[in-house]
Coordinates of C-alpha atoms in Angstrom, one line a residue:
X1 CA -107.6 15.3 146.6
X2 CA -109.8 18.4 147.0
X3 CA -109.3 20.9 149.7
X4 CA -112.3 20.9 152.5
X5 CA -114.8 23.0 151.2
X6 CA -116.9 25.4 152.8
X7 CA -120.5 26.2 153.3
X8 CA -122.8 25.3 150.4
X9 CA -119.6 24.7 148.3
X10 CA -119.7 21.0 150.0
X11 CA -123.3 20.2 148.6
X12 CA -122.3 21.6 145.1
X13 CA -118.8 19.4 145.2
X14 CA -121.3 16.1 146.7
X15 CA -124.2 16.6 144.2
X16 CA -121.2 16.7 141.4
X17 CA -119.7 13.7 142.3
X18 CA -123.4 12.1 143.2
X19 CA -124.0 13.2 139.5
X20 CA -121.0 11.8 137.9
X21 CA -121.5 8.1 139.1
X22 CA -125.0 8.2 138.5
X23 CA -123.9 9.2 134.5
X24 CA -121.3 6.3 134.6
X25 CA -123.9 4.2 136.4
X26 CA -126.3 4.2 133.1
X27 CA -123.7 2.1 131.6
X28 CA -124.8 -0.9 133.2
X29 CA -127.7 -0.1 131.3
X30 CA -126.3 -0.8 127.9
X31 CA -124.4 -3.7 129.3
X32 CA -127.7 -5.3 130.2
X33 CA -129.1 -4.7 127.0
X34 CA -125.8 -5.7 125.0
X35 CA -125.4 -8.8 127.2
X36 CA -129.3 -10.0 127.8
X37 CA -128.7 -13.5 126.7
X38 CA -125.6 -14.0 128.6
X39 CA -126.3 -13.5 132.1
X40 CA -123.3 -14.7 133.3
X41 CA -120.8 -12.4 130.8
X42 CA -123.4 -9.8 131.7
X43 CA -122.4 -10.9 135.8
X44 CA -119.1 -10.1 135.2
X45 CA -118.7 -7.0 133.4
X46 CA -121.6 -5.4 135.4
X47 CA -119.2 -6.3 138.7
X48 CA -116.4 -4.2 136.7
X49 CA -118.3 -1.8 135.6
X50 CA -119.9 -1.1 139.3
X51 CA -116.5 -1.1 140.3
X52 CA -114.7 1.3 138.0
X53 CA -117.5 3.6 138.8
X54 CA -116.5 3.6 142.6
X55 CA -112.9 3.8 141.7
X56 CA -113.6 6.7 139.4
X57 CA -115.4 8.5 142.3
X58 CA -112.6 8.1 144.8
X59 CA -110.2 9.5 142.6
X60 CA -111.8 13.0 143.5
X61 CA -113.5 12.8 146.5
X62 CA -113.9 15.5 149.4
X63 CA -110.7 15.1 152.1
X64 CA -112.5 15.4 155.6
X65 CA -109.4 14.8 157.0
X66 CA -105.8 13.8 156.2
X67 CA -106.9 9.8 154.8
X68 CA -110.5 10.3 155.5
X69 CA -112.7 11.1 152.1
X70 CA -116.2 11.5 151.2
X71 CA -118.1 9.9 148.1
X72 CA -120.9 8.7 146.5
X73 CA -119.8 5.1 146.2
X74 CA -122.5 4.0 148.4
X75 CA -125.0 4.5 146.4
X76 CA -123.1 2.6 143.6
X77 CA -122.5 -0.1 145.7
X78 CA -125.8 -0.2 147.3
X79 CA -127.7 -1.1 143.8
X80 CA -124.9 -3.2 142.8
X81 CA -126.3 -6.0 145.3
X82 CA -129.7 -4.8 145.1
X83 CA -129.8 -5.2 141.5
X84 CA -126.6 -7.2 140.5
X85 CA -126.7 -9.7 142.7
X86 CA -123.6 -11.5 144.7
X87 CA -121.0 -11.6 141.4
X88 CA -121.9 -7.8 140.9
X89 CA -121.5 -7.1 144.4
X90 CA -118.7 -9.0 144.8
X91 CA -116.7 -8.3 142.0
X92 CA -117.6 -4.1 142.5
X93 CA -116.2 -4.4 146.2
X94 CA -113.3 -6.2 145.6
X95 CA -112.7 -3.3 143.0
X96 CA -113.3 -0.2 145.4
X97 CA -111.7 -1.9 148.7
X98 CA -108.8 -2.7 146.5
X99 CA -108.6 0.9 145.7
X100 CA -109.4 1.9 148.9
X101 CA -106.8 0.1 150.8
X102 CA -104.4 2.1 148.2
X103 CA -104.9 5.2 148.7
X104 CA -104.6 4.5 152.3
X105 CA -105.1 7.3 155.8
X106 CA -107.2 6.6 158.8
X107 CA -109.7 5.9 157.5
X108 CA -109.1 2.7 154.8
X109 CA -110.3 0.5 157.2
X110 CA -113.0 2.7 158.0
X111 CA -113.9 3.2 153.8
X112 CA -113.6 -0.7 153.0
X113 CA -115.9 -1.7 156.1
X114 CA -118.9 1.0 154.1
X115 CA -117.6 -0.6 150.8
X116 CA -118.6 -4.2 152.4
X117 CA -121.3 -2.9 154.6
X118 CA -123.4 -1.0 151.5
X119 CA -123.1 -4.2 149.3
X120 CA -124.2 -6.8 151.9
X121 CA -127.1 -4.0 152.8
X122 CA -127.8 -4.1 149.2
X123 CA -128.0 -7.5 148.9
X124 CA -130.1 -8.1 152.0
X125 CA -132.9 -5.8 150.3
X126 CA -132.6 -7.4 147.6
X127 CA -133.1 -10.7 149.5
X128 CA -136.5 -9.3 150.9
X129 CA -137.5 -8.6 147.1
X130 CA -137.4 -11.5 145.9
X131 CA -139.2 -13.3 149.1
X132 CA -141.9 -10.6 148.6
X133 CA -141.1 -9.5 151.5
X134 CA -140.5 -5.6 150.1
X135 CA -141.1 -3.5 147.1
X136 CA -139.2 -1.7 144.5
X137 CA -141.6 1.4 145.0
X138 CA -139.8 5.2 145.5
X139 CA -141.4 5.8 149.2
X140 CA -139.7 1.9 149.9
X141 CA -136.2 2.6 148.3
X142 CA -135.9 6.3 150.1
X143 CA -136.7 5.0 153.4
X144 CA -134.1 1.7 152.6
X145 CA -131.5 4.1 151.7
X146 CA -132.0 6.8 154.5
X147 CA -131.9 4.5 156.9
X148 CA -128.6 2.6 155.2
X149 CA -126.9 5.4 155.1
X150 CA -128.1 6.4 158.5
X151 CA -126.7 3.4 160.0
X152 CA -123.5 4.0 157.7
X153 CA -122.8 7.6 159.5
X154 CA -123.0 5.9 163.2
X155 CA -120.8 3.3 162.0
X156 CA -118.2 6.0 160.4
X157 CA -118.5 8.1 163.9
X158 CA -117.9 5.2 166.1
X159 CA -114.9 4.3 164.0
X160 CA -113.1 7.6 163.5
X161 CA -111.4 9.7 165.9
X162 CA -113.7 12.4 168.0
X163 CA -112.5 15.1 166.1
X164 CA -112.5 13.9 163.1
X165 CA -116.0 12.6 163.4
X166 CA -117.3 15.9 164.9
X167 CA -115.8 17.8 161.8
X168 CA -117.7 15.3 159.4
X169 CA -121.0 15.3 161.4
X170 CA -120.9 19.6 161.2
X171 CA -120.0 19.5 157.2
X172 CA -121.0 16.7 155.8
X173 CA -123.3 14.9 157.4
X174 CA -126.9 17.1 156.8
X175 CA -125.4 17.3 153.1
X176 CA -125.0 13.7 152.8
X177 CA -128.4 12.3 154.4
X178 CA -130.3 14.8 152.1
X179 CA -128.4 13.9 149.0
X180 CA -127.2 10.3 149.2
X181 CA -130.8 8.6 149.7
X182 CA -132.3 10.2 147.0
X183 CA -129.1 9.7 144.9
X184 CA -129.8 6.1 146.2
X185 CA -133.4 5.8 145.1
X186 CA -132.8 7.4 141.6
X187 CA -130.0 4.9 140.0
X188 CA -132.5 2.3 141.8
X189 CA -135.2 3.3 139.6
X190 CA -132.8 3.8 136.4
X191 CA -131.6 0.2 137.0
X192 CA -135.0 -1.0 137.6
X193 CA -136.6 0.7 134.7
X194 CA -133.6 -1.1 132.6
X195 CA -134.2 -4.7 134.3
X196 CA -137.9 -4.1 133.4
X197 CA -137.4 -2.8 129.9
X198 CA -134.9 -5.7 129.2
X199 CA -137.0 -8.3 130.7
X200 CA -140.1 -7.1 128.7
X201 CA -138.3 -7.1 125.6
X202 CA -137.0 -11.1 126.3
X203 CA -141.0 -11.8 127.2
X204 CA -141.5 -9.8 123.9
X205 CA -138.9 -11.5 121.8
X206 CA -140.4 -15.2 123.3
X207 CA -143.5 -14.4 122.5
X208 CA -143.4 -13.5 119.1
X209 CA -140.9 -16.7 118.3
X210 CA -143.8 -18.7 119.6
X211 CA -146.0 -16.8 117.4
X212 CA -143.7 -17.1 114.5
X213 CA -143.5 -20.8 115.4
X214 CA -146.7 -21.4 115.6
X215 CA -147.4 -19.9 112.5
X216 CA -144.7 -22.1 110.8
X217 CA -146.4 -24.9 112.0
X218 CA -150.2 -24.3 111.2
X219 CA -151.2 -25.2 107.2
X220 CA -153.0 -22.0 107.2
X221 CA -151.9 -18.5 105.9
X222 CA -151.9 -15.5 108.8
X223 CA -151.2 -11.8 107.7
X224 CA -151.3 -8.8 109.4
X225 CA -152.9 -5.9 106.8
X226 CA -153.3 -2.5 108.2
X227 CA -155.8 -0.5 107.0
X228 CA -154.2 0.8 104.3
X229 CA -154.2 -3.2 102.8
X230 CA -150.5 -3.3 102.7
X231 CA -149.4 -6.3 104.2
X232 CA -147.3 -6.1 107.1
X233 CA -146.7 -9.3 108.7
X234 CA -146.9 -13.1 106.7
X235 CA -146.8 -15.8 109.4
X236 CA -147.4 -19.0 107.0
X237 CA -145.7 -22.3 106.9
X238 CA -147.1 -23.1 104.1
X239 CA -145.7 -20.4 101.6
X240 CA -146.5 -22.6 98.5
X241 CA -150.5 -21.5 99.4
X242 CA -149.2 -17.6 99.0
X243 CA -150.5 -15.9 95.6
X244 CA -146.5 -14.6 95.6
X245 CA -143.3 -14.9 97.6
X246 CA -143.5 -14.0 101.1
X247 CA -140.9 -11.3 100.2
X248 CA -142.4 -10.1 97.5
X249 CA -145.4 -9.4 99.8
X250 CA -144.6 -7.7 102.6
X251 CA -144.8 -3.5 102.6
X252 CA -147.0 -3.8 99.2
X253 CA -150.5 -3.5 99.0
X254 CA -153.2 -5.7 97.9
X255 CA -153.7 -3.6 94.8
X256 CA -150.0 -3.5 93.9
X257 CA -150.2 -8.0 93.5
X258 CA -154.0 -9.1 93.6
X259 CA -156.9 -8.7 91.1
X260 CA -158.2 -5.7 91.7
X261 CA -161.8 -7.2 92.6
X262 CA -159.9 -9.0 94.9
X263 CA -158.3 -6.5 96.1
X264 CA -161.1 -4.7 96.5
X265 CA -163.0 -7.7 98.9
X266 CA -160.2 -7.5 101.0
X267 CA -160.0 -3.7 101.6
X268 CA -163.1 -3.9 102.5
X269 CA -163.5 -6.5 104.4
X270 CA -160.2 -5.1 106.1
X271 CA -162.3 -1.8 106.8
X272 CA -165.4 -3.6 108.0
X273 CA -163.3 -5.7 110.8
X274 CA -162.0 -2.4 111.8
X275 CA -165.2 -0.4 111.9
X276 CA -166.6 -3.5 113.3
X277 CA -164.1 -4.4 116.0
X278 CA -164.9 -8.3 115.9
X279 CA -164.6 -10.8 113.8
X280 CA -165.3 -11.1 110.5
X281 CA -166.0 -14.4 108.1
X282 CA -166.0 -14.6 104.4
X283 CA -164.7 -17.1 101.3
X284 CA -163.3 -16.0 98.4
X285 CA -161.5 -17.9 95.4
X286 CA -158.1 -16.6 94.3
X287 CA -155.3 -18.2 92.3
X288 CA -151.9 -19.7 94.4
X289 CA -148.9 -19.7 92.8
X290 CA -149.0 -22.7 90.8
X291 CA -151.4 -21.2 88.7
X292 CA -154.1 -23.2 90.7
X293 CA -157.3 -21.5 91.7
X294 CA -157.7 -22.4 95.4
X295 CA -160.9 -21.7 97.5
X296 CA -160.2 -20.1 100.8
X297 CA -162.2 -19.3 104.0
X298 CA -160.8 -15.6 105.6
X299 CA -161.4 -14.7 109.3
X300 CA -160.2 -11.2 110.3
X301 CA -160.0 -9.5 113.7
X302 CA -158.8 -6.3 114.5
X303 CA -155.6 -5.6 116.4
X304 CA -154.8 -3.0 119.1
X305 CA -153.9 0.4 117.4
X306 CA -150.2 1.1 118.6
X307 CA -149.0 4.8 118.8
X308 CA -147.8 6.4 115.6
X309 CA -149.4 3.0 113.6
X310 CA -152.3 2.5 111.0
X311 CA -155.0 0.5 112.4
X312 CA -154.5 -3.4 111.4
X313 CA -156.1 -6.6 111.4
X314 CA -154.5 -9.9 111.6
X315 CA -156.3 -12.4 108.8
X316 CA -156.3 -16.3 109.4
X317 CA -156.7 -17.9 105.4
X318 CA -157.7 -21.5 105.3
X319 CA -157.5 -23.5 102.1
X320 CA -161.0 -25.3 101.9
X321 CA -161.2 -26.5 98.4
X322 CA -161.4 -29.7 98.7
X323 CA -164.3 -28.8 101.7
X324 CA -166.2 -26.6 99.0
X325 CA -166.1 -29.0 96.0
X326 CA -167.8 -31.9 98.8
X327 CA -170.0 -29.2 99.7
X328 CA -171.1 -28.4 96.6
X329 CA -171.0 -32.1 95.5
X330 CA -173.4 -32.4 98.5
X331 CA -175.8 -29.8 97.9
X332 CA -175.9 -30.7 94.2
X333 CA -176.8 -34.1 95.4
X334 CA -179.0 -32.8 97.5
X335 CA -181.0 -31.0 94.9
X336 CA -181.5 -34.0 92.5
X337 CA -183.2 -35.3 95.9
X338 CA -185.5 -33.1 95.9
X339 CA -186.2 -32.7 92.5
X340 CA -186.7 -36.8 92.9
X341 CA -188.7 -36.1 96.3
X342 CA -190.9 -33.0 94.6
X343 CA -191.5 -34.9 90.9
X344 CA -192.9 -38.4 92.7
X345 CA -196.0 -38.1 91.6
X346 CA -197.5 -41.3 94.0
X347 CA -195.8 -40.3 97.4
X348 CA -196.4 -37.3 99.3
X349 CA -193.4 -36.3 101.1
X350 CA -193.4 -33.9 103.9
X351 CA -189.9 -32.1 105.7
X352 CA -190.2 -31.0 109.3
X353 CA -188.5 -29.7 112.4
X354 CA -188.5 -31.6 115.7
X355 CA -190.8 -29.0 116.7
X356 CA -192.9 -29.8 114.0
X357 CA -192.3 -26.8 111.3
X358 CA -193.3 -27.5 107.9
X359 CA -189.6 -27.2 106.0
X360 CA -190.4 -28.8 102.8
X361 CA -193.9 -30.0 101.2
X362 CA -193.8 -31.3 97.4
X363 CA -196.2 -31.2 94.6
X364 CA -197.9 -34.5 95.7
X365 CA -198.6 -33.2 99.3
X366 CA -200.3 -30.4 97.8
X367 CA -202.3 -32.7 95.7
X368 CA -202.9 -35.1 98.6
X369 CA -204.2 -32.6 101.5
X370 CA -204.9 -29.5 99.3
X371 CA -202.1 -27.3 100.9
X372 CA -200.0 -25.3 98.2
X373 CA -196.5 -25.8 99.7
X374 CA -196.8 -21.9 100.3
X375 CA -199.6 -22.7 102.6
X376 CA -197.5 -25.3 104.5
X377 CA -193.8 -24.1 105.0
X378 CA -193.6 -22.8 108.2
X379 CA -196.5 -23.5 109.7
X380 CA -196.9 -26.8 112.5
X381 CA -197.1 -30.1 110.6
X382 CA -200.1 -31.2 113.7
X383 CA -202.0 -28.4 112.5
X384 CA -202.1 -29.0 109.1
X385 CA -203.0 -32.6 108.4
X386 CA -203.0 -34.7 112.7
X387 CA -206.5 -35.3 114.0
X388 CA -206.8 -34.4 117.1
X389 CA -206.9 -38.0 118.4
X390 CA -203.3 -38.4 116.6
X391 CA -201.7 -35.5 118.4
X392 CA -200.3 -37.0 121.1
X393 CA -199.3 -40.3 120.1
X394 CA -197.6 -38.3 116.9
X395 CA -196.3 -35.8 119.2
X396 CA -194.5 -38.5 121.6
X397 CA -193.5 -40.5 118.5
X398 CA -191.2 -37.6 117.2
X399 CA -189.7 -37.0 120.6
X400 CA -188.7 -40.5 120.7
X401 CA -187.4 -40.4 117.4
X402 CA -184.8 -37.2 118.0
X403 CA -184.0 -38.5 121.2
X404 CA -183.0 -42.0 120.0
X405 CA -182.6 -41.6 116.1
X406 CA -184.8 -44.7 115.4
X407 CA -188.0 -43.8 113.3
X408 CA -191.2 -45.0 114.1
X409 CA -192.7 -48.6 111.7
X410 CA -194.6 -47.5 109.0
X411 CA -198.2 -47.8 109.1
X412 CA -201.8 -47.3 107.9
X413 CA -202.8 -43.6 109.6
X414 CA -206.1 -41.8 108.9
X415 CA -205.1 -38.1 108.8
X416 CA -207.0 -35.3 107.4
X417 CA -206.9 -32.8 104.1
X418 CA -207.5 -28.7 104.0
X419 CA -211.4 -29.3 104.1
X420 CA -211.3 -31.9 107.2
X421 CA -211.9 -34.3 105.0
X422 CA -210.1 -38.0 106.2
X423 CA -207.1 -39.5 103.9
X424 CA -206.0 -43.0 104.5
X425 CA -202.6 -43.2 103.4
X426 CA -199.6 -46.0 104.5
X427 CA -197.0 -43.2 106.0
X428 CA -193.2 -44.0 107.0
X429 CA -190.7 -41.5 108.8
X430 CA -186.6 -41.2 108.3
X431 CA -184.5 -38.8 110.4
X432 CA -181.6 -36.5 108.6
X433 CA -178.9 -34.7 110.3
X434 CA -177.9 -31.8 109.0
X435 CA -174.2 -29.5 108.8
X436 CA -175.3 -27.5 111.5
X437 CA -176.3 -29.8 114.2
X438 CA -180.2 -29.6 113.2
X439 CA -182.2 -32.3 112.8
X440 CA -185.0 -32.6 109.8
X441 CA -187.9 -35.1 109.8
X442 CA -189.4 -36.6 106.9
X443 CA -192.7 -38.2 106.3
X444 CA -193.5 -40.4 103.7
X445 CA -197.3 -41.2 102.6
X446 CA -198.9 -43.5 100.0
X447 CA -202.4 -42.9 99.4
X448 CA -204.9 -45.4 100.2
X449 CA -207.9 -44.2 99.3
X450 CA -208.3 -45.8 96.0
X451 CA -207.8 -48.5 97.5
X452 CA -209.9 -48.4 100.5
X453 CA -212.8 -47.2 97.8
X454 CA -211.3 -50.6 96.0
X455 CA -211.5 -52.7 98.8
X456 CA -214.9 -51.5 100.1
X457 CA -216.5 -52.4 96.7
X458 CA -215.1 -55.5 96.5
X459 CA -216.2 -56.2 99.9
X460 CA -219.6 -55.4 99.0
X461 CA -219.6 -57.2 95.6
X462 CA -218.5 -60.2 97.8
X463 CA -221.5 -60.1 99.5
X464 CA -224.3 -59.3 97.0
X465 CA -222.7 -62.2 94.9
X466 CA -223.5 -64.9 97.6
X467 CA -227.3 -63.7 97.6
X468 CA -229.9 -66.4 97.5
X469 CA -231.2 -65.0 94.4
X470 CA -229.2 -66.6 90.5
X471 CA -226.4 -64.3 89.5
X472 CA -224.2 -64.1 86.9
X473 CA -221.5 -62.0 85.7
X474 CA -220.6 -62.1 81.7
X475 CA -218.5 -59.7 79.4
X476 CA -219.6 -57.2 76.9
X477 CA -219.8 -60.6 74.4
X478 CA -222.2 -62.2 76.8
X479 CA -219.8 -64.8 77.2
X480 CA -220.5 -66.1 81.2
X481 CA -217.7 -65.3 83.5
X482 CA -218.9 -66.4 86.6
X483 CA -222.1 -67.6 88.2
X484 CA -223.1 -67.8 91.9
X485 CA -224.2 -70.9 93.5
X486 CA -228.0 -69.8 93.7
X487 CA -227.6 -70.1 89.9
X488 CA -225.9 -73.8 89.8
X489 CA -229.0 -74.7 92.5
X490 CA -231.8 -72.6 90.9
X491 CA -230.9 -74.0 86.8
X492 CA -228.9 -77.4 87.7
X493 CA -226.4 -76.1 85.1
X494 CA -222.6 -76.9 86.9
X495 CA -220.9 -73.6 87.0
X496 CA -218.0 -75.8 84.6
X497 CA -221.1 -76.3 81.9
X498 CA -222.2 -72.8 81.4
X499 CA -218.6 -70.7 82.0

C-alpha cells in the first residue's frame, strides 16, 4: 500500500486511481457490444468485470490509516447498479467485499458497508429511472453522486475512530467530494452512451430485417441507386424478375449491365428524383432474365443524404405486363369504337361530362346540328343543341343518371342545330365509367326529320284523298292504282272494276 501523501500529491494519486478504473470501466463497453444478444451472458461477465475493476483499484489505494484505504470503487460500483442492474451489482460486490474483507484493518467493515451501500444507491437511482421518476441528464447524475458520496463520508466518520476520521476529513475529504462525483457522472455518461449506441444499433438491426423481410415477401423489385446509378441495395423476393443475379448487381452501375438507353432513363430519372425531392413515376420495358421482355412501372423517391455518402434513391419496380397488354387490348378496343361510333353515318353520337362538356362529337353530329366537332369539344352540350325549355328537365335528367347509374328511356326530343333551326330526332343515353374514376355520357340520336316531313305528307295526302271531289291515283302507264270513294259515287264504277 502507498504511504499517506501530502498536499496536492493526494489529488494527483486519487485522480490516478479515478483514471485507471474509469479506463478498465470502458470494458464493459465492449462486453455490451460483444454480448448484445445475450443479456444474461452479458449479466454475468459485466458483474465480473465491475468487480475486477474494484479489486484492481484496491490493490493500490491511498492508506489513511493502518487498515483504512481510499479508492475510487464507488464510482465503479455506483454505475454497476445504476446501469447493470441487480446480477451486475451483485456479482461486482460480492467481488470487492470479498477482497475487502481480505485485506483486512479497521476499517473492512467499514469498506464492505460503502461496497453495499454505493450498489444499493446505485440501484435505487436506477429504480427512479425506469419509473420516470429521474433522468440520466449530467446536472441529475452530479447532484446523485455528490450527494451519494456525501452521505458515504458521514457514514465513514461515524464508523471510524475520531482520529482516524479527523485525519481523513483534513486530507481526503475536499479531494474526494470534488473528484469522485464528477468521476461518478463521467463513466455514467460513457456507460450510457454505450447502452444507447447498443440499443440503437439492435432498433437498427430490427428494422432493417423487417425491411429485408418485407422486401422478401413483396413480388416487386426495390433498389437503392445512388446518384452515381450504381446499385447499392437489391431488396426483391422475386430475383427471377432481375435483368441479372442479385450478386452480380450490387456495386455496378446501370451502364456496366443495362442497355445503354436504358441505362440512360434511369440515370436520369435517378437525377430528376433527386433534384426533385419527391416522387417520381415512369414505365419502361426491359428484358428479365429469361430472355423475356417484361413491362414494368418504376416509382423513385429520394433518400436522406448520410455523411460521407452519394445521394440515393430507393426504386419500387412492379411488373405490369400483363396490366399493359389489357390496357392496350382496351384502348385498341376502344378505338375500333370510335371508329364504329365516328363512321355511323345514321346516328349522331355525342360524349359528355356530368357537367356537360362536349368530350367527343362524330361526323354525323356535325352533319346533324352543323357543329364541326372542333366547334363542339369542350364547350357545354346545353348550349350547343338544348332549347331553353329542355334545360332543366335535361339538366335534372343527367344528375339523376350519375347519381344512380340508370339512363334515362329513349325518346322523341325536339332540339335545335347551329342556325336555331329545330331537329326531331329519337335520342337514347348510356353511362361509361372510366380508369380514373370519371364518368362520360353518351347521347345517341336518330334523325326524324325525314320522317316527320314523311309523315306530315302523308297526313295531308290522307286528307285531300277523302275530298268530295273524284280522285284517282294511277302510274306512269296510266294503269289506276287507287280511286277515292267520290269517284265510286260520282261514275258508279266499283273501285274492284276500274283498279
Amino acid at each position: 500500500m502507498c504511504a499517506v501523501p501530502v498536499g496536492v500529491d493526494v489529488a494527483i494519486e486519487i485522480i490516478k486511481g479515478a483514471a485507471l478504473l474509469l479506463a478498465l470501466c470502458m470494458l464493459q463497453s465492449f462486453n455490451l457490444r460483444i454480448l448484445r444478444d445475450r443479456p444474461g451472458l452479458a449479466n454475468l461477465v459485466g458483474g465480473l468485470l465491475f468487480g475486477f475493476i474494484c479489486v484492481v483499484g484496491m490493490m493500490a489505494p491511498l492508506e489513511v490509516a493502518p487498515g483504512v484505504i481510499v479508492d475510487a470503487r464507488s464510482v465503479v460500483l455506483v454505475c454497476s447498479g445504476l446501469f447493470g442492474g441487480p446480477v451486475v451489482a451483485g456479482i461486482a460486490a460480492a467481488m470487492a467485499s470479498a477482497y475487502r474483507l481480505y485485506l483486512g484493518g479497521q476499517g473492512a467493515l467499514t469498506g464492505i458497508g460503502v461496497i453495499v451501500a454505493c450498489s444499493a444507491l446505485g440501484l435505487a437511482y436506477r429504480s427512479l429511472y425506469l419509473r420516470g421518476v429521474v433522468g440520466l441528464g449530467a446536472w441529475q447524475l452530479l447532484v446523485f453522486a455528490f450527494l451519494t458520496h456525501a452521505l458515504l463520508a458521514l457514514g465513514i466518520y461515524g464508523m471510524l475512530p475520531a482520529e482516524v476520521a479527523m485525519e481523513l476529513s483534513l486530507k481526503f475529504a475536499p479531494v474526494v467530494m470534488l473528484v469522485f462525483p464528477p468521476a461518478t457522472v463521467l463513466l455514467a455518461l460513457i456507460l450510457k452512451d454505450a447502452n444507447g449506441r447498443i440499443a440503437t444499433e439492435r432498433t437498427l438491426r430490427l428494422a432493417s430485417g423487417r425491411l429485408r423481410a418485407i422486401g422478401n415477401a413483396i413480388p416487386d423489385l426495390l433498389f437503392v441507386l445512388d446518384e452515381d446509378g450504381r446499385y447499392v441495395e437489391i431488396l426483391s423476393g422475386s430475383r427471377k424478375q432481375l435483368h441479372a443475379k442479385a450478386d452480380e448487381l450490387r456495386g455496378r452501375l446501370m451502364h456496366e449491365v443495362l442497355p445503354k438507353a436504358d441505362a440512360d432513363l434511369f440515370l436520369a430519372e435517378v437525377h430528376r428524383t433527386i433534384a426533385a425531392q419527391g416522387t417520381q413515376t415512369f414505365e419502361y420495358d426491359l428484358p428479365i432474365r429469361t430472355g423475356e421482355i417484361r413491362h414494368f412501372e418504376a416509382r423513385l423517391h429520394p433518400l436522406e443524404q448520410l455523411p460521407g455518402r452519394k445521394r440515393a434513391v430507393v426504386l419500387l419496380s412492379r411488373d405490369i405486363t400483363e396490366r399493359h397488354e389489357s390496357q392496350v387490348k382496351l384502348q385498341a378496343s376502344e378505338a375500333r369504337f370510335r371508329d364504329l361510333l365516328q363512321n355511323i353515318p345514321s346516328m349522331a353520337v355525342q360524349g359528355y361530362a356530368p357537367d356537360g362538356t362536349t368530350v367527343y362529337w362524330n361526323a354525323a353530329s356535325e352533319r346533324l346540328y352543323g357543329y364541326s366537332a372542333q366547334e363542339a369539344l369542350g364547350r357545354n352540350l346545353l348550349d350547343l343543341i338544348i332549347p331553353e325549355p329542355l334545360r332543366e328537365p335535361i339538366q335534372a335528367a343527367i344528375r339523376e343518371m350519375v347519381q344512380t347509374g340508370q339512363a334515362p328511356a329513349a325518346s322523341e326530343l325536339l332540339l335545335r342545330d347551329k342556325s336555331g333551326s329545330q331537329v326531331p330526332v329519337y335520342s337514347s343515353h348510356a353511362m361509361v365509367d372510366q380508369e380514373d374514376g370519371s364518368k362520360v355520357l353518351f347521347c345517341f340520336d336518330i334523325d326524324l326529320s325525314e320522317r316527320k316531313r314523311n309523315e306530315s305528307e302523308l297526313r295531308i295526302a290522307a286528307i285531300a284523298f277523302e275530298a268530295q271531289e273524284g280522285m284517282m291515283v294511277a302510274d306512269s302507264q296510266h294503269a289506276i292504282l287507287r280511286v277515292n270513294q267520290a269517284f265510286t259515287r260520282i261514275t258508279g264504277f266499283d273501285s274492284r272494276e276500274v283498279l
